[in-house]
């Protein structure tokens, strides 16, 4: 090698390494941690003396802590807003099941935006925004995905763990890059260890790790060694002497709390391993770490005095911890009290990571950076709307709007007068104990007017009027499993046998083999009917015994859109399948 070539290569390598170091400084890694049904009070740092969370407490001590941070009352809407910076209704997500937990593929996620900037992107745990193409994590910007299906392991929508019963969290079959794989161990340990492997594999490039624990969601299953630490505690003791309300706990609530605290401690131990890996790899300073939860607790327990729990628009249902740590970017160990929400994560990461927010749609969130940088922010310029029912917003049921420290809550009829609402001054009454609607009717009417305008806009969103379709037969996913979580139909459709249900689909022309799995074996001798659009196919079944799995082959369909409606009738009863598998030949 001659001198000139050697010098050129040396200079080139120096330039590349310098360029990479510069790029790395401008492109921090991102680890977004969210837990499932962990309430505001399920942390030692929030005054709970029973739960042991030294790792999360230490993270909080080193972080910027947003103490007025809010999420949706239930999980799928929270995750849709978190991923897109938009109210969940804009994305097509309105519920946790009943066909309402599928996010339109046209939505642009944090993962897609970071992937476009050269980030490696991975999700580990719960997705809950659609289990079929084109709504899976792999369709929405994630290079690597290890998830369970539907809203929770052991639920009817998660077809690979449902029949494991009280062992659904152990040795599960999960979906790794859209394929079923069996894993050994406890679910939280699996998700965390795979996230750590992803971090290590991508140590030399910017990465986005979405560690989305399904714990401590029900079913409350935890390794025995963790439960033993809590089996003798009284989760209802030691509260109520600091001026904050404490709501009574039943014996079942207390036993549930013991299991929840054990599950949370297991998460804490797994996060200790993750944070140790960041230090070991020397990338801790250039990594943004966010910790949050998705809604309030499902069961009654300590919630730091807040009223309500999961599903409620009261503070106990929607106020959540939010800790953000970025050593290379800003100073930690600070409390910030400005009104913030899950909607704000995408705009904040846009500022920190240098990507542009989508310009072709409404982004409801606002960057947190002005608050982090101590810039003056007018609290009256920020509102936060919340609701939850099984469908679209019901006027005025379980609905609220906050602005400037005030909160209007509706749990009344659609034509109710303003005095039927609740109005709280959260600055002086954070526990929502004193309804001021009678003395501040003008403030209540002002907030109600804003609420009405926003509901009217959200109710007309395209993705709500025309919900996302599961696409079948396009080669990206074959076979396709349609599960109960994404089935529409009667409200409350879950694991019932005799219930009306269907899936909204778009089917490519072709020949299909179809299998129907039932919740329990059904009597033989009936007829299986499969409707799609204007086509109805009827199949006779054998006349003896019982049937658990039914199969029909060579079904020919033309290209079509509509409701895929399967039902089996026998003995005057109609059975809706547990799941349907469609394989294009």
XYZ file of C-alpha atoms in Angstrom:
585
model
C 0.000 0.000 0.000
C 1.538 3.351 -0.991
C 1.813 6.265 1.382
C -0.883 8.382 -0.270
C -3.452 5.557 -0.161
C -2.564 4.760 3.442
C -2.901 8.404 4.451
C -6.192 8.696 2.590
C -7.616 5.629 4.344
C -6.462 6.887 7.716
C -8.070 10.286 7.047
C -11.244 8.587 5.770
C -11.496 6.419 8.909
C -10.909 9.469 11.115
C -13.625 11.368 9.295
C -16.049 8.436 9.573
C -15.401 7.948 13.276
C -15.749 11.658 13.907
C -18.870 11.823 11.820
C -20.307 8.837 13.673
C -19.500 10.344 17.057
C -21.123 13.578 15.983
C -24.184 11.717 14.682
C -24.395 9.745 17.893
C -24.295 12.929 19.950
C -27.165 14.302 17.889
C -29.100 11.028 17.875
C -29.640 9.783 21.387
C -30.868 6.281 22.010
C -34.418 6.045 23.337
C -35.794 3.523 25.806
C -39.517 3.951 26.450
C -40.767 1.832 29.356
C -44.469 1.471 30.072
C -46.160 -0.858 32.543
C -49.721 -2.133 32.428
C -52.295 -1.215 35.113
C -49.618 -0.007 37.520
C -51.267 2.852 39.363
C -49.779 6.145 40.489
C -49.409 4.751 44.006
C -47.602 1.548 43.075
C -44.157 3.051 43.613
C -42.055 3.653 46.666
C -41.199 7.133 45.420
C -44.914 8.018 45.533
C -45.247 7.215 49.216
C -46.117 3.518 49.158
C -44.223 1.814 52.025
C -45.157 -1.695 50.927
C -43.909 -2.019 47.346
C -40.149 -2.405 46.837
C -39.034 -0.400 43.780
C -35.457 0.778 44.396
C -34.516 0.884 40.702
C -37.521 2.944 39.583
C -37.184 5.159 42.664
C -33.532 5.814 41.781
C -34.518 6.569 38.190
C -37.101 9.047 39.480
C -34.459 10.711 41.659
C -32.235 11.243 38.601
C -35.007 12.267 36.215
C -37.174 15.188 35.321
C -40.440 14.205 36.994
C -43.652 15.441 35.410
C -46.018 15.473 38.375
C -49.139 16.469 36.431
C -48.906 13.866 33.665
C -51.982 12.125 32.266
C -52.925 9.117 30.166
C -56.177 7.580 28.949
C -58.399 5.638 31.382
C -57.622 2.309 29.651
C -54.685 0.779 27.858
C -55.213 0.648 24.071
C -56.206 4.336 23.799
C -53.152 5.276 25.877
C -50.868 3.312 23.564
C -52.398 4.794 20.417
C -51.863 8.326 21.727
C -48.374 7.478 22.951
C -47.293 6.144 19.562
C -48.845 8.959 17.466
C -49.146 12.117 19.585
C -52.854 12.168 18.712
C -56.090 11.596 20.565
C -56.848 7.901 20.209
C -60.166 8.512 18.451
C -58.298 10.108 15.555
C -56.397 6.833 15.084
C -59.480 4.592 15.105
C -58.833 3.309 18.636
C -61.772 3.719 21.023
C -61.660 0.689 23.313
C -59.608 -2.249 24.562
C -61.510 -4.866 22.504
C -64.789 -5.225 20.549
C -62.947 -4.209 17.385
C -61.982 -0.905 18.988
C -58.295 -1.584 19.632
C -57.052 -1.513 16.041
C -55.029 1.524 14.996
C -55.262 2.610 11.366
C -52.153 1.753 9.374
C -52.142 5.298 7.999
C -51.070 6.537 11.426
C -47.415 7.527 11.774
C -45.718 6.151 14.868
C -42.653 7.129 16.857
C -41.039 3.940 15.554
C -41.613 4.919 11.919
C -40.252 8.412 12.456
C -37.140 7.164 14.232
C -36.615 4.361 11.734
C -36.560 6.970 8.966
C -33.679 8.607 10.856
C -31.661 5.410 10.851
C -32.705 4.080 14.255
C -33.023 0.382 14.998
C -36.509 -0.074 16.440
C -37.772 -2.829 18.712
C -40.867 -3.582 20.793
C -40.940 -6.089 23.629
C -44.200 -6.880 25.412
C -47.637 -5.441 24.809
C -48.749 -3.775 21.557
C -52.569 -3.869 21.721
C -53.148 -1.811 18.573
C -54.115 -4.580 16.156
C -52.900 -8.154 15.772
C -53.167 -8.536 12.001
C -51.752 -6.925 8.882
C -51.463 -3.981 8.361
C -51.624 -3.008 12.047
C -48.913 -5.133 13.649
C -45.736 -3.589 15.091
C -43.823 -4.807 12.040
C -46.251 -2.849 9.855
C -45.872 0.290 11.975
C -42.131 0.843 12.052
C -40.636 -1.849 14.299
C -37.689 -3.864 12.968
C -37.856 -6.290 15.871
C -41.017 -7.323 17.684
C -41.659 -9.758 20.497
C -45.233 -9.429 21.671
C -48.273 -11.201 23.000
C -51.589 -10.706 21.252
C -54.593 -8.595 22.255
C -54.833 -6.746 25.552
C -53.283 -9.313 27.828
C -51.732 -12.732 28.109
C -54.284 -15.308 29.162
C -57.109 -13.315 27.594
C -59.288 -14.804 24.868
C -57.651 -12.685 22.182
C -54.214 -14.103 22.949
C -54.857 -17.458 21.342
C -51.432 -18.917 22.204
C -51.670 -18.373 25.994
C -55.423 -18.491 26.734
C -55.587 -22.213 27.397
C -52.590 -22.100 29.737
C -54.928 -20.754 32.415
C -53.113 -19.899 35.633
C -49.771 -20.502 33.888
C -50.315 -18.110 30.981
C -47.464 -15.843 32.154
C -45.007 -18.744 32.316
C -43.267 -20.505 29.393
C -45.511 -18.723 26.883
C -45.826 -18.969 23.136
C -45.170 -15.408 21.930
C -45.056 -13.747 18.541
C -41.509 -12.991 17.453
C -41.392 -11.028 14.217
C -44.922 -12.260 13.445
C -44.116 -15.939 14.016
C -45.069 -18.096 16.993
C -42.153 -19.082 19.226
C -42.120 -20.777 22.614
C -40.089 -19.154 25.395
C -39.020 -20.407 28.785
C -39.539 -18.414 31.954
C -41.730 -15.624 33.271
C -43.124 -13.107 30.775
C -41.607 -9.945 32.294
C -38.197 -11.626 32.502
C -38.499 -12.673 28.852
C -39.496 -9.250 27.560
C -36.757 -7.499 29.528
C -34.011 -9.959 28.591
C -34.910 -9.745 24.898
C -34.924 -5.938 25.120
C -31.456 -6.087 26.662
C -30.250 -8.299 23.794
C -31.656 -5.776 21.330
C -29.823 -2.922 23.069
C -26.578 -4.862 23.046
C -26.960 -5.830 19.382
C -27.542 -2.203 18.378
C -25.030 -0.578 20.711
C -23.179 1.081 17.817
C -26.174 2.792 16.229
C -29.097 4.796 17.555
C -31.915 2.561 18.789
C -35.489 2.890 19.982
C -36.468 0.242 22.511
C -40.149 0.118 23.472
C -40.269 -2.084 26.583
C -43.978 -2.484 27.169
C -44.548 -4.795 30.126
C -47.931 -6.545 30.342
C -47.518 -6.741 34.128
C -49.048 -6.041 36.571
C -52.193 -6.547 34.448
C -54.480 -9.457 35.290
C -54.290 -12.394 35.531
C -52.130 -11.683 38.576
C -49.461 -14.341 38.111
C -45.982 -13.925 39.553
C -43.005 -16.151 40.394
C -43.414 -17.660 43.834
C -40.179 -16.166 45.202
C -41.579 -12.680 44.623
C -44.996 -13.451 46.078
C -43.377 -14.805 49.239
C -41.970 -11.344 49.953
C -45.479 -9.881 50.182
C -47.735 -12.706 51.317
C -47.868 -11.519 54.933
C -48.171 -7.742 54.487
C -51.345 -5.707 55.030
C -51.570 -3.468 51.938
C -54.269 -1.390 53.637
C -52.174 -0.436 56.652
C -50.045 2.651 57.113
C -52.167 5.145 55.167
C -54.710 7.855 55.849
C -52.722 9.883 58.366
C -51.243 12.438 55.974
C -54.440 14.225 54.976
C -54.882 12.246 51.793
C -57.976 10.063 51.334
C -57.541 6.314 51.548
C -60.275 4.139 50.112
C -61.115 0.909 51.977
C -59.792 -2.378 50.645
C -61.590 -5.710 50.785
C -59.733 -8.924 51.591
C -59.629 -9.693 47.876
C -58.260 -6.210 47.145
C -55.492 -6.837 49.666
C -54.570 -10.204 48.197
C -54.577 -8.695 44.698
C -52.322 -5.891 45.932
C -49.823 -8.403 47.314
C -49.574 -10.026 43.884
C -49.400 -6.671 42.084
C -46.576 -5.457 44.332
C -44.705 -8.708 43.709
C -45.128 -8.251 39.954
C -43.937 -4.642 40.199
C -40.845 -5.653 42.163
C -40.048 -8.184 39.455
C -40.276 -5.392 36.870
C -37.985 -3.275 39.044
C -35.381 -6.041 39.159
C -35.524 -6.407 35.383
C -35.038 -2.675 34.901
C -31.955 -2.880 37.122
C -30.480 -5.352 34.625
C -31.360 -3.089 31.697
C -29.827 0.007 33.284
C -26.705 -1.935 34.242
C -26.322 -2.927 30.587
C -26.435 0.727 29.528
C -23.608 1.504 31.933
C -21.630 -1.540 30.876
C -21.881 -0.529 27.226
C -20.916 3.062 28.010
C -24.085 4.496 26.446
C -25.993 5.586 29.541
C -25.352 9.318 29.104
C -26.540 9.346 25.490
C -29.697 7.353 26.177
C -33.098 8.885 26.895
C -34.930 6.703 29.404
C -38.664 7.248 29.953
C -40.763 5.452 32.533
C -44.551 5.700 32.633
C -47.682 3.647 33.200
C -50.766 3.321 31.007
C -53.670 4.015 33.406
C -54.743 3.641 37.008
C -54.933 0.377 38.946
C -57.604 -2.143 38.061
C -58.121 -3.103 41.711
C -58.648 -0.896 44.751
C -55.420 -0.101 46.581
C -53.229 2.841 47.541
C -53.357 5.525 44.805
C -51.632 8.354 46.690
C -55.046 9.704 47.708
C -56.423 10.033 44.193
C -60.067 9.260 43.437
C -60.992 6.481 41.024
C -59.024 3.802 39.250
C -58.659 2.205 35.821
C -61.517 3.082 33.476
C -62.392 6.298 35.302
C -61.639 9.860 34.189
C -61.054 10.755 37.835
C -57.411 11.423 38.653
C -56.828 7.908 39.984
C -57.672 6.558 36.537
C -55.681 8.960 34.369
C -52.844 10.496 36.392
C -49.625 8.553 35.861
C -45.936 8.767 36.753
C -43.655 10.110 34.042
C -39.900 10.174 34.540
C -37.505 11.199 31.769
C -33.737 10.969 32.112
C -31.191 12.133 29.548
C -27.811 12.864 31.183
C -26.259 14.313 28.012
C -29.266 16.488 27.341
C -30.548 18.093 30.536
C -30.288 18.159 34.302
C -32.410 15.715 36.276
C -33.826 15.511 39.809
C -36.513 18.132 39.185
C -40.287 18.257 39.467
C -42.307 19.957 36.732
C -45.943 20.709 37.422
C -47.273 21.771 34.006
C -50.195 19.828 32.527
C -48.766 17.111 30.266
C -49.965 13.860 28.722
C -49.031 10.797 26.698
C -49.775 12.895 23.609
C -46.609 14.866 24.322
C -44.072 12.051 24.069
C -43.833 12.083 20.264
C -43.349 15.880 19.977
C -40.787 15.765 22.795
C -38.790 13.037 21.095
C -39.030 14.993 17.851
C -37.196 17.839 19.566
C -34.649 15.594 21.268
C -33.933 13.236 18.357
C -34.272 15.691 15.498
C -37.153 14.318 13.455
C -40.090 16.281 12.084
C -43.614 15.733 13.319
C -46.043 14.698 10.557
C -47.389 17.807 8.862
C -50.387 16.231 7.115
C -52.465 15.603 10.251
C -53.349 17.101 13.600
C -50.813 16.407 16.332
C -52.563 17.029 19.642
C -49.465 16.752 21.787
C -46.981 19.467 22.663
C -43.273 19.130 23.264
C -42.244 19.039 26.908
C -38.946 20.729 26.110
C -40.108 24.271 26.924
C -41.007 23.036 30.403
C -37.750 21.099 30.745
C -35.803 24.186 29.664
C -37.700 26.368 32.164
C -39.240 28.522 29.465
C -42.396 30.361 30.402
C -45.515 28.441 29.361
C -49.055 29.774 29.676
C -51.096 27.069 31.491
C -54.316 28.340 29.891
C -52.975 27.408 26.453
C -53.128 23.702 27.234
C -56.178 21.460 27.578
C -56.502 17.741 28.080
C -59.627 15.764 27.153
C -60.402 12.304 28.497
C -63.234 9.812 28.191
C -63.920 6.123 28.139
C -66.908 4.000 27.223
C -67.055 0.859 25.120
C -67.848 2.870 21.998
C -67.419 6.516 20.975
C -67.844 9.265 23.590
C -71.247 9.132 25.238
C -72.519 12.550 26.245
C -71.917 12.957 29.114
C -70.700 9.688 30.597
C -67.221 9.281 32.106
C -65.858 12.306 30.277
C -63.638 15.190 31.374
C -61.654 18.217 30.262
C -58.806 19.969 32.092
C -57.324 23.401 31.551
C -55.517 25.905 33.729
C -55.835 23.813 36.875
C -59.589 23.321 36.439
C -61.278 20.032 35.611
C -64.829 19.451 34.401
C -66.219 15.935 34.794
C -69.396 14.551 33.266
C -71.200 11.527 34.683
C -74.676 12.544 33.705
C -77.273 12.536 30.901
C -76.706 13.992 27.424
C -79.210 16.811 28.039
C -78.226 17.580 31.631
C -77.899 21.143 32.865
C -74.493 22.414 33.930
C -75.226 21.900 37.616
C -75.273 18.131 37.032
C -71.552 18.214 36.170
C -68.587 18.233 38.542
C -66.010 21.025 38.624
C -62.743 20.768 40.517
C -59.916 23.189 41.199
C -57.064 20.680 41.066
C -54.490 23.177 42.303
C -56.218 23.394 45.677
C -58.142 20.114 45.540
C -55.968 17.429 43.876
C -58.112 14.634 45.301
C -61.341 15.886 43.692
C -63.282 16.137 46.927
C -65.022 19.510 46.472
C -67.382 20.036 43.546
C -67.436 23.770 42.765
C -69.937 23.722 39.901
C -72.573 25.524 41.983
C -70.240 28.440 42.786
C -68.317 28.552 39.496
C -70.955 27.853 36.805
C -69.354 30.181 34.262
C -66.044 28.300 34.453
C -67.919 25.011 34.096
C -69.789 26.279 31.028
C -66.540 27.523 29.503
C -64.909 24.099 29.850
C -68.058 22.326 28.660
C -68.124 24.452 25.523
C -64.555 23.442 24.714
C -65.355 19.819 25.465
C -68.381 19.866 23.167
C -66.394 21.336 20.297
C -63.650 18.745 20.641
C -66.058 15.807 20.909
C -67.836 16.974 17.769
C -64.530 17.049 15.877
C -63.265 13.704 17.189
C -66.578 11.939 16.509
C -66.186 12.795 12.802
C -62.648 11.496 12.423
C -62.191 9.364 9.307
C -60.624 6.447 11.148
C -63.563 6.356 13.534
C -66.219 6.604 10.822
C -64.436 4.000 8.692
C -62.591 1.690 11.101
C -59.421 -0.106 9.989
C -59.796 -3.324 7.996
C -57.828 -6.505 8.557
C -56.278 -7.398 5.200
C -56.350 -11.067 4.276
C -54.593 -12.869 1.448
C -52.012 -10.238 0.506
C -48.957 -12.370 1.176
C -47.612 -10.300 4.053
C -49.438 -12.444 6.610
C -50.374 -16.014 5.721
C -52.069 -17.711 7.448
C -54.140 -15.074 9.218
C -55.556 -15.718 12.692
C -58.613 -13.628 13.558
C -59.010 -13.402 17.332
C -61.805 -12.408 19.690
C -60.120 -9.188 20.810
C -60.447 -7.647 17.348
C -63.934 -9.053 16.679
C -66.780 -6.541 16.542
C -70.394 -7.228 17.343
C -72.358 -7.207 20.553
C -70.951 -5.071 23.327
C -69.010 -7.162 25.764
C -68.129 -9.841 23.232
C -65.485 -11.908 24.985
C -65.448 -15.650 25.618
C -69.177 -16.269 25.236
C -70.278 -19.035 22.910
C -73.717 -17.817 21.791
C -73.012 -14.238 20.742
C -73.114 -12.188 17.550
C -69.701 -11.215 16.218
C -67.725 -10.518 13.054
C -64.439 -9.135 11.770
C -64.091 -6.156 9.427
C -61.871 -7.355 6.600
C -60.544 -6.753 3.123
C -59.957 -10.037 1.295
C -57.804 -10.575 -1.782
C -59.191 -12.837 -4.495
C -58.070 -16.413 -4.153
C -58.661 -19.878 -2.751
C -58.561 -20.336 1.011
C -58.440 -23.129 3.544
C -60.283 -22.040 6.682
C -60.298 -23.433 10.212
C -62.692 -22.536 13.029
C -61.706 -23.070 16.662
C -64.417 -22.952 19.342
C -64.105 -21.927 22.965
C -65.246 -25.419 23.962
C -66.139 -28.450 21.833
C -69.534 -28.009 20.171
C -72.116 -30.716 19.362
C -71.790 -32.274 15.927
C -74.527 -32.459 13.341
C -74.997 -28.733 12.719
C -74.253 -26.277 9.938
C -71.328 -23.875 9.652
C -72.187 -20.603 7.940
C -69.591 -18.149 6.682
C -70.751 -14.802 5.319
C -68.591 -12.211 3.577
C -70.255 -9.279 1.882
C -72.862 -10.698 -0.484
C -71.517 -14.250 -0.296
C -72.833 -16.845 2.155
C -71.378 -20.351 2.343
C -72.972 -23.175 4.351
C -71.162 -26.381 5.330
C -72.738 -29.493 6.852
C -70.837 -31.119 9.709
C -70.717 -34.780 10.866
C -73.720 -35.949 12.862
C -71.998 -37.642 15.813
C -69.660 -36.639 18.620
C -68.330 -33.144 19.315
C -66.228 -30.719 17.331
C -63.432 -28.545 18.705
C -61.773 -27.602 15.429
C -63.648 -27.381 12.132
C -61.967 -27.090 8.720
C -63.198 -26.283 5.230
C -60.921 -26.297 2.200
C -60.925 -24.713 -1.207
C -63.144 -21.709 -0.443
C -62.966 -19.420 -3.458
C -63.491 -15.702 -2.924
C -63.326 -12.722 -5.210
C -61.762 -9.499 -3.960
C -64.109 -7.998 -1.403
C -64.515 -5.797 1.652
C -67.015 -6.219 4.422
C -67.888 -8.117 7.569
C -66.607 -11.655 7.881
C -69.362 -13.336 9.875
C -68.940 -17.004 10.905
C -71.399 -18.931 13.053
C -72.224 -22.554 13.728
C -75.829 -23.564 14.417
C -76.905 -26.781 16.058
C -79.760 -27.730 18.381
C -81.273 -24.272 18.209
C -78.054 -22.616 19.434
C -75.596 -20.441 17.529
C -71.846 -20.568 18.287
C -69.331 -17.861 17.442
C -65.765 -19.184 16.930
C -62.974 -18.550 19.389
C -60.676 -17.845 16.450
C -60.646 -18.269 12.683
C -57.576 -19.191 10.646
C -57.498 -18.346 6.940
C -54.698 -19.615 4.716
C -54.455 -18.585 1.085
C -53.355 -21.429 -1.151
